[in-house]
Amino acid sequence: MMEKMVFGRYIPGDSFVHRLDPRSKLIFVFIFIAAVFLANNTVSYALLLAFTLLAILASKVRIGFLIGGLKPVMFLIAFTFLLHIFFTKEGDLLFQLGFLKIYEEGLRQGIYISVRFLVLVLMTSLLTLTTSPISITDGLEVLLNPLKKVKFPVHELALMMSISLRFIPTLMDETDKILKAQLARGSDISSGTMKERIQAVVPLLVPLFVSAFKRAEDLAVAMEVRGYRGGEGRTRYRQLKWDWRDTTALLILLAVIVALWFLRG
Amino acid sequence: MERILSLQDVRFTYTPDDPDSRYAVDGVSFDMQAGEWIAVVGHNGSGKSTLARLMIGLLFPQEGTVGLFGDTLTEDNLWEKRSQMGMVFQNPDNQFVGATVQDDVAFALENNGIPFEEMTLRVQDALKQVKMDTFLDHEPQHLSGGQKQRVAIAGALALRPRLLILDEATSMLDPQGREEVIRVILDLREKTGLSVISITHDLEEALLADRVVVMNGGRKFAEGTPQEVFLKGEGLTALGLDLPFAMRLSALLGEQGIGTEPGTMTERKLVEQLWTLRSNR
């Protein structure tokens, strides 16, 4: 199940989108999310959808893979679609079966909302699919840098993010190991009543927490020994480079927003 | 010869407020010259790891002094001294800070404010030294324990340290990983004349050292070349330490009336003696 998930996964590659600077991608996605709400008629929604598909093409991520991995979201989209269809009672009656009545306006609203949802999810997934977690962290650190003026601990936040990201697989492995060790001793978390299941999680959680503390301590010592003294006076190994691609991507987005503005009804 | 490290009557306890507390390290002194390899051995709770922490300034002794590169280690010169030494710990997972191999090796360089161009060169260089230069973008979960430890060593080497401390760096590895790591260190030492302190349970590893310090109950029990130390056979086994495989075998052979030279420590020497014995008969 985990293997098919697309959220937060990174697939290394070498495409136009992959080579963009994480900063431009982050800015792009944030502006895009806001821009989606500009669309309010068929032409503008079509433009959004086309633009998203174009972005996916440019990233060389397989569309089938993307859609397949978004199944849980698809369910949500289908659900909102149906809600809109059945509960909006405006415009001409299109179809009637017993007490089910589908109106023109309902169908339109349903499609609009689904497209809006789909476009948002696809674009944000594209961000995580084409950007390694560590470059997202780097990008965020640089983008948040102005906040240092108001004493916001930007470096500390970025460090915490990158360490958490690095330890996710390690802790997953560990959880799996503890789960199996407890299974071997006769603990069972996949059956029983709700209460029994919750109780069975305790022998999994406690060792996991204890080992996380131990890890944190070891890591802190190892960092100190290697001369870590906080953000002051550090240089950076990973360099961010803003080139023509990034400017182009943001210019294209600007063009799309201008177009959306004029297409608004 | 330059004196890299000198401990003088170092005493340390984790509970200084308790008048009858036990000292984790109790009056230990020894010196180390540049280019030496010293192995510190002892059973669990003998104060080995505390000793390592005192050497790199994670802990400060209540009495006595720790001297590094000619100066006494103090709170003021701590970071400057630390930038000239590297330390590798036991658990390969818990000391991997970076998201990928190259980020991890660069971590210490970033902390010390090394400029970017220099950093890329040093990262490459350090990874080449431990033969991991083709793994630049690998993530820690895709490496074996031995490979992770080699990356940790590279991370320490990137700073070009004069002293490398291995705090049971091979104890969580399988025999193959352990051998990889030891070979890398032997190699480095030969090429760069690095000084190494290895704190270890593994007696075969201790045999490779120039000098062995045996710890017991926080005190220094014995010090000398591996030859000298392991000849105290009886004394060591009484401390709960094991003897190297070749020595145990030669003792057992002795019981069977096959006399090999006392103090045969390596398998190679033992084999040599056995075949000369056989062909002399």
XYZ file of C-alpha atoms in Angstrom:
546
model
C 0.000 0.000 0.000
C 2.772 2.400 0.986
C 4.629 1.750 -2.243
C 1.770 3.102 -4.337
C 1.355 6.314 -2.414
C 2.357 9.371 -4.336
C 2.093 11.937 -1.524
C 5.397 13.266 -0.385
C 7.319 10.839 -2.535
C 10.219 11.949 -4.607
C 11.074 10.368 -7.918
C 14.517 11.356 -9.142
C 14.622 12.383 -12.752
C 16.055 14.848 -15.183
C 13.399 16.997 -16.772
C 12.642 20.686 -17.107
C 10.655 20.608 -13.877
C 13.240 18.517 -12.035
C 15.927 21.006 -12.823
C 14.013 24.011 -11.566
C 15.243 25.687 -8.436
C 13.223 24.608 -5.378
C 12.578 28.257 -4.561
C 10.924 28.928 -7.890
C 8.884 25.742 -7.594
C 7.660 26.662 -4.116
C 6.740 30.195 -5.176
C 5.118 28.762 -8.295
C 2.941 26.342 -6.367
C 1.874 28.910 -3.782
C 0.866 31.443 -6.437
C -0.794 28.719 -8.487
C -2.933 27.627 -5.532
C -4.212 31.172 -5.173
C -4.680 31.546 -8.921
C -6.897 28.458 -9.128
C -9.617 30.365 -7.341
C -9.688 32.987 -10.113
C -11.301 30.554 -12.509
C -15.062 30.725 -12.646
C -16.213 29.640 -16.076
C -15.741 26.769 -18.470
C -12.989 28.365 -20.542
C -10.928 29.350 -17.517
C -11.242 25.899 -15.938
C -10.244 24.319 -19.238
C -7.208 26.587 -19.331
C -6.221 25.537 -15.791
C -6.579 21.861 -16.611
C -4.593 22.216 -19.826
C -1.873 24.121 -18.029
C -1.606 21.447 -15.332
C -1.383 18.688 -17.920
C 1.327 20.651 -19.675
C 3.253 20.912 -16.415
C 2.954 17.152 -15.902
C 4.209 16.567 -19.433
C 7.164 18.862 -18.794
C 8.028 16.885 -15.666
C 8.035 13.542 -17.545
C 6.149 11.916 -14.657
C 3.887 9.199 -16.055
C 0.259 10.391 -15.895
C -0.995 6.866 -15.255
C 1.327 6.561 -12.275
C 0.235 9.921 -10.924
C -3.498 9.158 -11.216
C -3.010 5.652 -9.836
C -1.211 6.990 -6.807
C -3.916 9.560 -6.152
C -6.732 7.035 -5.734
C -7.612 8.087 -2.180
C -8.017 11.674 -3.416
C -9.980 10.512 -6.444
C -12.525 9.055 -4.064
C -12.838 12.405 -2.336
C -13.185 14.185 -5.674
C -15.882 11.767 -6.804
C -17.697 12.274 -3.514
C -17.771 16.079 -3.801
C -18.772 15.739 -7.432
C -21.787 13.627 -6.480
C -22.712 15.960 -3.633
C -22.789 18.903 -6.000
C -24.751 17.036 -8.636
C -27.507 15.952 -6.308
C -27.824 18.951 -4.076
C -27.621 21.898 -6.440
C -31.106 22.471 -7.765
C -30.741 25.273 -10.291
C -30.999 25.616 -14.027
C -32.761 23.191 -16.337
C -33.673 19.693 -15.311
C -31.465 17.368 -17.324
C -32.285 13.935 -16.094
C -34.668 12.332 -13.660
C -34.751 8.823 -12.235
C -37.261 8.372 -9.462
C -36.453 10.911 -6.800
C -32.968 11.613 -8.219
C -32.936 14.839 -10.163
C -29.899 16.189 -11.948
C -29.900 19.832 -12.886
C -27.686 21.593 -15.385
C -26.195 23.933 -12.813
C -25.465 21.029 -10.474
C -23.568 19.173 -13.160
C -21.568 22.277 -14.003
C -20.715 23.038 -10.388
C -19.733 19.421 -9.817
C -17.348 19.442 -12.729
C -15.873 22.817 -11.767
C -15.188 21.793 -8.205
C -13.704 18.447 -9.270
C -11.408 20.140 -11.759
C -10.341 22.675 -9.139
C -9.613 19.899 -6.669
C -7.810 17.776 -9.229
C -5.635 20.627 -10.448
C -4.627 21.559 -6.899
C -3.726 18.006 -5.946
C -1.850 17.323 -9.175
C 0.228 20.483 -8.950
C 1.206 20.011 -5.302
C 2.020 16.325 -5.906
C 4.149 17.401 -8.815
C 6.133 19.620 -6.460
C 6.996 16.772 -4.088
C 7.474 14.266 -6.910
C 10.097 16.336 -8.678
C 11.858 17.948 -5.710
C 13.846 16.009 -3.145
C 12.688 16.696 0.425
C 16.050 18.154 1.216
C 15.866 20.726 -1.562
C 12.345 21.657 -0.455
C 13.822 22.297 2.977
C 16.639 24.340 1.447
C 14.211 26.339 -0.636
C 11.982 27.022 2.351
C 14.952 28.106 4.441
C 15.994 30.678 1.871
C 12.447 31.859 1.256
C 11.811 32.243 4.976
C 15.104 34.053 5.546
C 13.500 37.521 5.725
C 11.648 36.275 8.824
C 14.976 36.239 10.683
C 14.458 39.966 11.152
C 11.531 39.240 13.447
C 13.636 36.670 15.389
C 12.010 33.674 13.732
C 14.443 30.689 14.047
C 14.663 29.904 10.338
C 17.884 27.886 10.449
C 16.688 25.789 13.385
C 13.390 25.070 11.657
C 15.153 24.008 8.468
C 17.575 21.797 10.400
C 14.718 20.143 12.249
C 12.889 19.559 8.990
C 15.873 18.016 7.270
C 16.691 15.766 10.230
C 13.085 14.589 10.512
C 12.977 13.837 6.805
C 16.229 11.900 7.016
C 14.951 9.818 9.940
C 11.540 8.919 8.497
C 12.751 5.764 6.701
C 14.964 4.796 9.658
C 12.032 5.067 12.059
C 9.751 3.220 9.630
C 12.213 0.334 9.585
C 12.391 0.403 13.335
C 8.595 0.404 13.710
C 8.430 -2.584 11.440
C 11.081 -4.393 13.457
C 9.369 -3.703 16.790
C 6.019 -4.702 15.320
C 7.440 -8.033 14.206
C 9.250 -8.575 17.496
C 6.015 -7.980 19.407
C 4.125 -10.216 16.974
C 6.632 -12.961 17.661
C 5.801 -12.622 21.349
C 2.113 -13.005 20.658
C 0.920 -9.402 20.439
C -1.669 -8.810 17.778
C -2.783 -5.399 16.557
C -4.768 -6.511 13.530
C -7.692 -8.136 15.296
C -9.902 -7.728 18.329
C -12.160 -4.924 19.415
C -11.226 -1.286 19.049
C -10.171 -1.151 22.690
C -7.974 -4.233 22.410
C -6.309 -2.889 19.298
C -5.526 0.422 20.948
C -4.080 -1.412 23.928
C -1.939 -3.537 21.620
C -0.391 -0.396 20.118
C 1.201 0.548 23.455
C 3.964 -2.123 23.307
C 4.769 -0.699 19.878
C 4.772 2.970 20.777
C 6.721 2.900 24.029
C 9.864 1.224 22.641
C 9.649 3.450 19.579
C 9.607 6.590 21.720
C 12.406 5.360 23.948
C 14.594 4.553 20.979
C 13.795 7.909 19.379
C 15.076 9.616 22.531
C 18.222 7.522 22.443
C 18.721 8.343 18.792
C 18.226 12.043 19.425
C 20.849 11.956 22.141
C 23.374 10.083 20.015
C 22.757 12.377 17.084
C 23.172 15.498 19.208
C 26.518 14.221 20.521
C 27.683 13.283 17.029
C 26.705 16.729 15.749
C 28.483 18.504 18.571
C 31.645 16.489 18.026
C 31.577 17.495 14.386
C 31.602 21.136 15.352
C 27.926 22.059 15.140
C 27.367 25.304 17.057
C 24.164 26.622 15.509
C 23.475 28.579 12.358
C 26.082 31.297 12.876
C 29.155 31.157 10.680
C 28.088 28.089 8.733
C 28.619 27.704 5.038
C 26.299 25.699 2.812
C 27.205 22.643 0.808
C 24.038 22.593 -1.236
C 23.910 25.656 -3.419
C 20.719 26.900 -5.012
C 21.001 28.236 -8.524
C 18.335 30.398 -10.107
C 18.639 30.265 -13.891
C 16.600 31.053 -17.001
C 14.290 28.079 -16.403
C 13.036 29.499 -13.149
C 12.353 32.913 -14.604
C 10.616 31.283 -17.573
C 8.408 29.126 -15.347
C 7.273 32.112 -13.309
C 6.687 34.209 -16.458
C 4.516 31.447 -17.901
C 2.555 31.346 -14.661
C 2.124 35.120 -14.850
C 0.792 34.796 -18.398
C -1.686 32.153 -17.262
C -2.895 34.367 -14.418
C -3.383 37.315 -16.768
C -5.302 35.056 -19.142
C -7.455 33.755 -16.273
C -8.210 37.324 -15.246
C -9.485 38.193 -18.711
C -11.435 34.956 -19.111
C -13.353 35.516 -15.886
C -17.000 35.980 -16.497
C 57.917 13.553 17.893
C 54.996 15.768 18.684
C 52.733 14.934 21.566
C 49.172 14.724 20.269
C 47.367 13.821 23.427
C 48.325 13.677 27.049
C 46.106 12.725 29.947
C 47.341 13.581 33.414
C 45.706 12.048 36.459
C 42.282 12.477 34.939
C 39.430 11.815 37.351
C 35.810 12.069 36.419
C 32.506 11.180 38.017
C 28.993 11.608 36.635
C 27.678 12.471 40.101
C 30.122 15.031 41.533
C 27.747 16.100 44.337
C 27.561 12.664 45.877
C 30.563 12.293 48.264
C 30.854 8.505 47.946
C 30.206 8.312 44.231
C 32.309 6.053 42.109
C 34.718 7.602 39.655
C 34.008 6.528 36.085
C 37.574 7.450 35.223
C 39.958 7.399 38.144
C 43.454 8.788 37.886
C 44.259 7.823 34.323
C 47.327 9.206 32.583
C 48.963 8.370 29.296
C 50.593 10.179 26.399
C 50.297 9.707 22.701
C 52.773 10.702 20.020
C 51.893 11.824 16.516
C 51.218 8.910 14.205
C 50.582 6.392 16.937
C 47.678 3.960 17.091
C 46.467 3.327 20.606
C 43.800 0.792 21.455
C 41.851 1.207 24.677
C 40.297 -2.067 25.786
C 38.261 -3.082 28.790
C 34.972 -4.753 29.625
C 31.647 -2.911 29.847
C 31.632 -0.182 32.472
C 35.395 0.079 32.681
C 35.340 3.752 31.712
C 36.474 3.453 28.109
C 33.706 5.522 26.574
C 33.869 8.144 29.316
C 37.555 8.423 28.524
C 36.756 9.041 24.857
C 34.262 11.751 25.805
C 36.836 13.429 28.003
C 39.331 13.471 25.147
C 37.040 15.398 22.808
C 35.647 17.745 25.442
C 32.121 16.375 25.650
C 32.926 16.002 29.338
C 35.481 17.839 31.446
C 37.420 16.094 34.208
C 36.918 17.117 37.844
C 40.611 16.602 38.474
C 43.645 16.356 36.232
C 44.067 17.735 32.737
C 43.501 16.632 29.175
C 46.123 18.033 26.825
C 45.559 18.139 23.071
C 48.186 19.154 20.518
C 50.307 20.782 23.201
C 47.637 22.799 25.047
C 45.330 21.971 27.900
C 41.768 21.468 26.721
C 39.504 24.195 28.130
C 36.046 25.583 27.401
C 37.693 28.400 25.462
C 39.800 26.419 23.015
C 37.338 23.527 22.800
C 35.982 24.254 19.308
C 39.376 25.024 17.867
C 40.752 21.713 19.203
C 37.685 19.829 18.052
C 38.170 21.051 14.510
C 41.472 19.142 14.466
C 40.040 15.841 15.552
C 37.412 13.449 14.341
C 35.312 10.957 16.232
C 33.278 8.010 15.021
C 30.662 6.432 17.256
C 29.150 3.019 17.599
C 25.761 3.247 15.948
C 26.071 3.971 12.229
C 22.433 5.113 11.958
C 22.392 7.596 14.783
C 25.357 9.650 13.665
C 24.304 10.115 10.055
C 23.162 13.750 9.970
C 22.918 14.453 6.254
C 20.198 13.340 3.880
C 22.707 11.831 1.467
C 26.295 10.608 1.687
C 27.812 13.830 0.402
C 25.686 16.023 2.669
C 26.774 14.001 5.650
C 30.456 14.275 4.815
C 30.070 18.025 4.264
C 28.328 18.569 7.604
C 31.481 19.143 9.663
C 32.897 21.364 6.905
C 29.752 23.491 6.874
C 30.006 23.891 10.632
C 33.560 25.112 10.336
C 32.708 27.637 7.659
C 34.773 26.111 4.851
C 33.941 27.876 1.532
C 31.877 25.973 -1.041
C 34.567 25.341 -3.684
C 36.961 23.921 -1.105
C 34.140 21.851 0.359
C 33.332 19.982 -2.857
C 37.000 19.078 -3.272
C 37.350 17.867 0.298
C 34.140 15.829 0.200
C 35.326 14.062 -2.945
C 38.731 13.531 -1.460
C 37.496 12.139 1.855
C 35.071 9.775 0.144
C 37.818 8.542 -2.125
C 39.953 7.767 0.910
C 37.288 5.443 2.301
C 36.435 4.117 -1.187
C 32.887 5.465 -1.156
C 33.297 8.060 -3.911
C 30.725 6.413 -6.160
C 28.014 6.702 -3.523
C 27.678 10.511 -3.447
C 23.902 10.708 -3.714
C 22.979 7.549 -1.848
C 20.664 7.834 1.111
C 21.579 6.241 4.454
C 18.786 3.668 4.367
C 20.263 2.191 1.198
C 23.735 1.611 2.680
C 25.051 -1.285 4.719
C 26.319 -0.773 8.266
C 29.959 -0.940 7.155
C 29.346 1.564 4.380
C 27.644 3.961 6.805
C 30.618 3.719 9.155
C 32.975 4.421 6.270
C 30.926 7.512 5.453
C 31.161 8.539 9.111
C 34.945 8.158 8.891
C 34.969 10.206 5.702
C 32.956 12.868 7.532
C 35.660 12.992 10.175
C 38.494 12.931 7.615
C 37.068 15.771 5.533
C 38.180 18.125 8.291
C 41.757 16.818 7.852
C 42.073 15.922 11.538
C 45.312 15.061 13.290
C 43.629 12.647 15.643
C 40.865 10.160 14.914
C 38.964 8.613 17.822
C 36.947 5.491 17.163
C 34.497 4.864 19.975
C 33.610 1.210 19.392
C 33.137 2.120 15.752
C 33.109 -1.498 14.621
C 31.079 -3.043 17.404
C 27.724 -2.983 15.601
C 29.055 -4.286 12.317
C 29.125 -7.771 10.876
C 32.577 -9.343 10.415
C 32.733 -8.209 6.815
C 31.813 -4.611 7.592
C 34.275 -4.608 10.448
C 37.061 -5.784 8.209
C 36.208 -3.116 5.614
C 36.384 -0.391 8.217
C 39.607 -1.637 9.776
C 41.267 -1.950 6.393
C 40.324 1.629 5.547
C 41.824 2.883 8.798
C 45.039 0.889 8.420
C 45.361 2.214 4.915
C 44.801 5.808 5.959
C 47.284 5.588 8.697
C 49.924 4.300 6.363
C 49.250 7.016 3.787
C 48.669 10.048 5.983
C 50.322 9.228 9.293
C 47.066 9.887 11.123
C 47.019 9.251 14.879
C 44.272 6.861 15.911
C 42.715 5.986 19.238
C 40.409 3.034 18.985
C 38.217 2.106 21.876
C 37.177 -1.435 21.382
C 35.977 -4.777 22.627
C 37.560 -6.503 19.721
C 40.941 -7.917 20.625
C 41.921 -8.694 17.075
C 41.519 -4.975 16.445
C 43.629 -4.189 19.500
C 46.416 -6.346 18.072
C 46.818 -3.897 15.204
C 47.637 -1.052 17.566
C 51.097 0.175 18.526
C 50.079 0.380 22.125
C 47.247 -1.035 24.199
C 45.765 0.557 27.302
C 43.697 -1.809 29.402
C 41.025 -0.219 31.568
C 39.407 -1.785 34.596
C 36.928 -0.142 36.952
C 37.898 3.322 35.750
C 41.603 2.771 36.329
C 44.374 1.997 33.940
C 45.146 -1.661 34.507
C 47.988 -2.120 32.061
C 49.685 -0.329 29.217
C 52.179 -1.493 26.640
C 52.558 -3.039 23.235
C 49.956 -5.703 22.409
C 52.746 -8.216 22.953
C 53.450 -7.030 26.479
C 49.824 -6.675 27.452
C 48.524 -9.970 26.183
C 51.365 -11.903 27.764
C 49.665 -11.129 31.063
C 47.163 -13.699 29.883
C 45.871 -14.766 33.274
C 45.395 -11.232 34.564
C 43.342 -10.251 31.555
C 41.003 -13.206 31.684
C 40.419 -12.405 35.359
C 39.156 -8.975 34.217
C 36.654 -10.662 31.949
C 38.624 -9.903 28.816
C 39.240 -12.489 26.197
C 42.567 -13.290 24.579
C 43.176 -13.199 20.832
C 42.229 -16.356 18.980
C 45.814 -17.387 18.158
C 46.823 -17.111 21.819
C 43.917 -19.230 22.994
C 44.687 -21.831 20.379
C 48.350 -21.903 21.301
C 47.440 -22.354 24.977
C 45.125 -25.254 24.113
C 47.844 -26.788 21.951
C 50.222 -26.437 24.899
C 47.830 -28.550 26.993
C 48.090 -31.226 24.327
C 51.875 -31.152 24.568
C 52.458 -29.102 21.442
C 54.684 -26.286 22.545
C 54.413 -23.080 20.563
C 56.209 -19.915 21.522
C 54.445 -17.966 24.220
C 53.163 -14.640 22.929
C 52.072 -15.848 19.512
C 49.417 -13.355 18.675
C 48.587 -13.517 15.051
C 47.269 -16.457 13.089
C 50.024 -16.011 10.555
C 52.771 -16.400 13.164
C 51.051 -19.408 14.657
C 50.755 -21.062 11.263
C 54.413 -20.373 10.628
C 55.430 -21.975 13.904
C 53.212 -24.979 13.360
C 54.600 -25.752 9.945
C 58.194 -25.355 11.135
C 57.433 -27.662 14.066
C 55.909 -30.223 11.705
C 58.746 -30.165 9.186
C 61.432 -30.273 11.907
C 60.084 -33.532 13.196
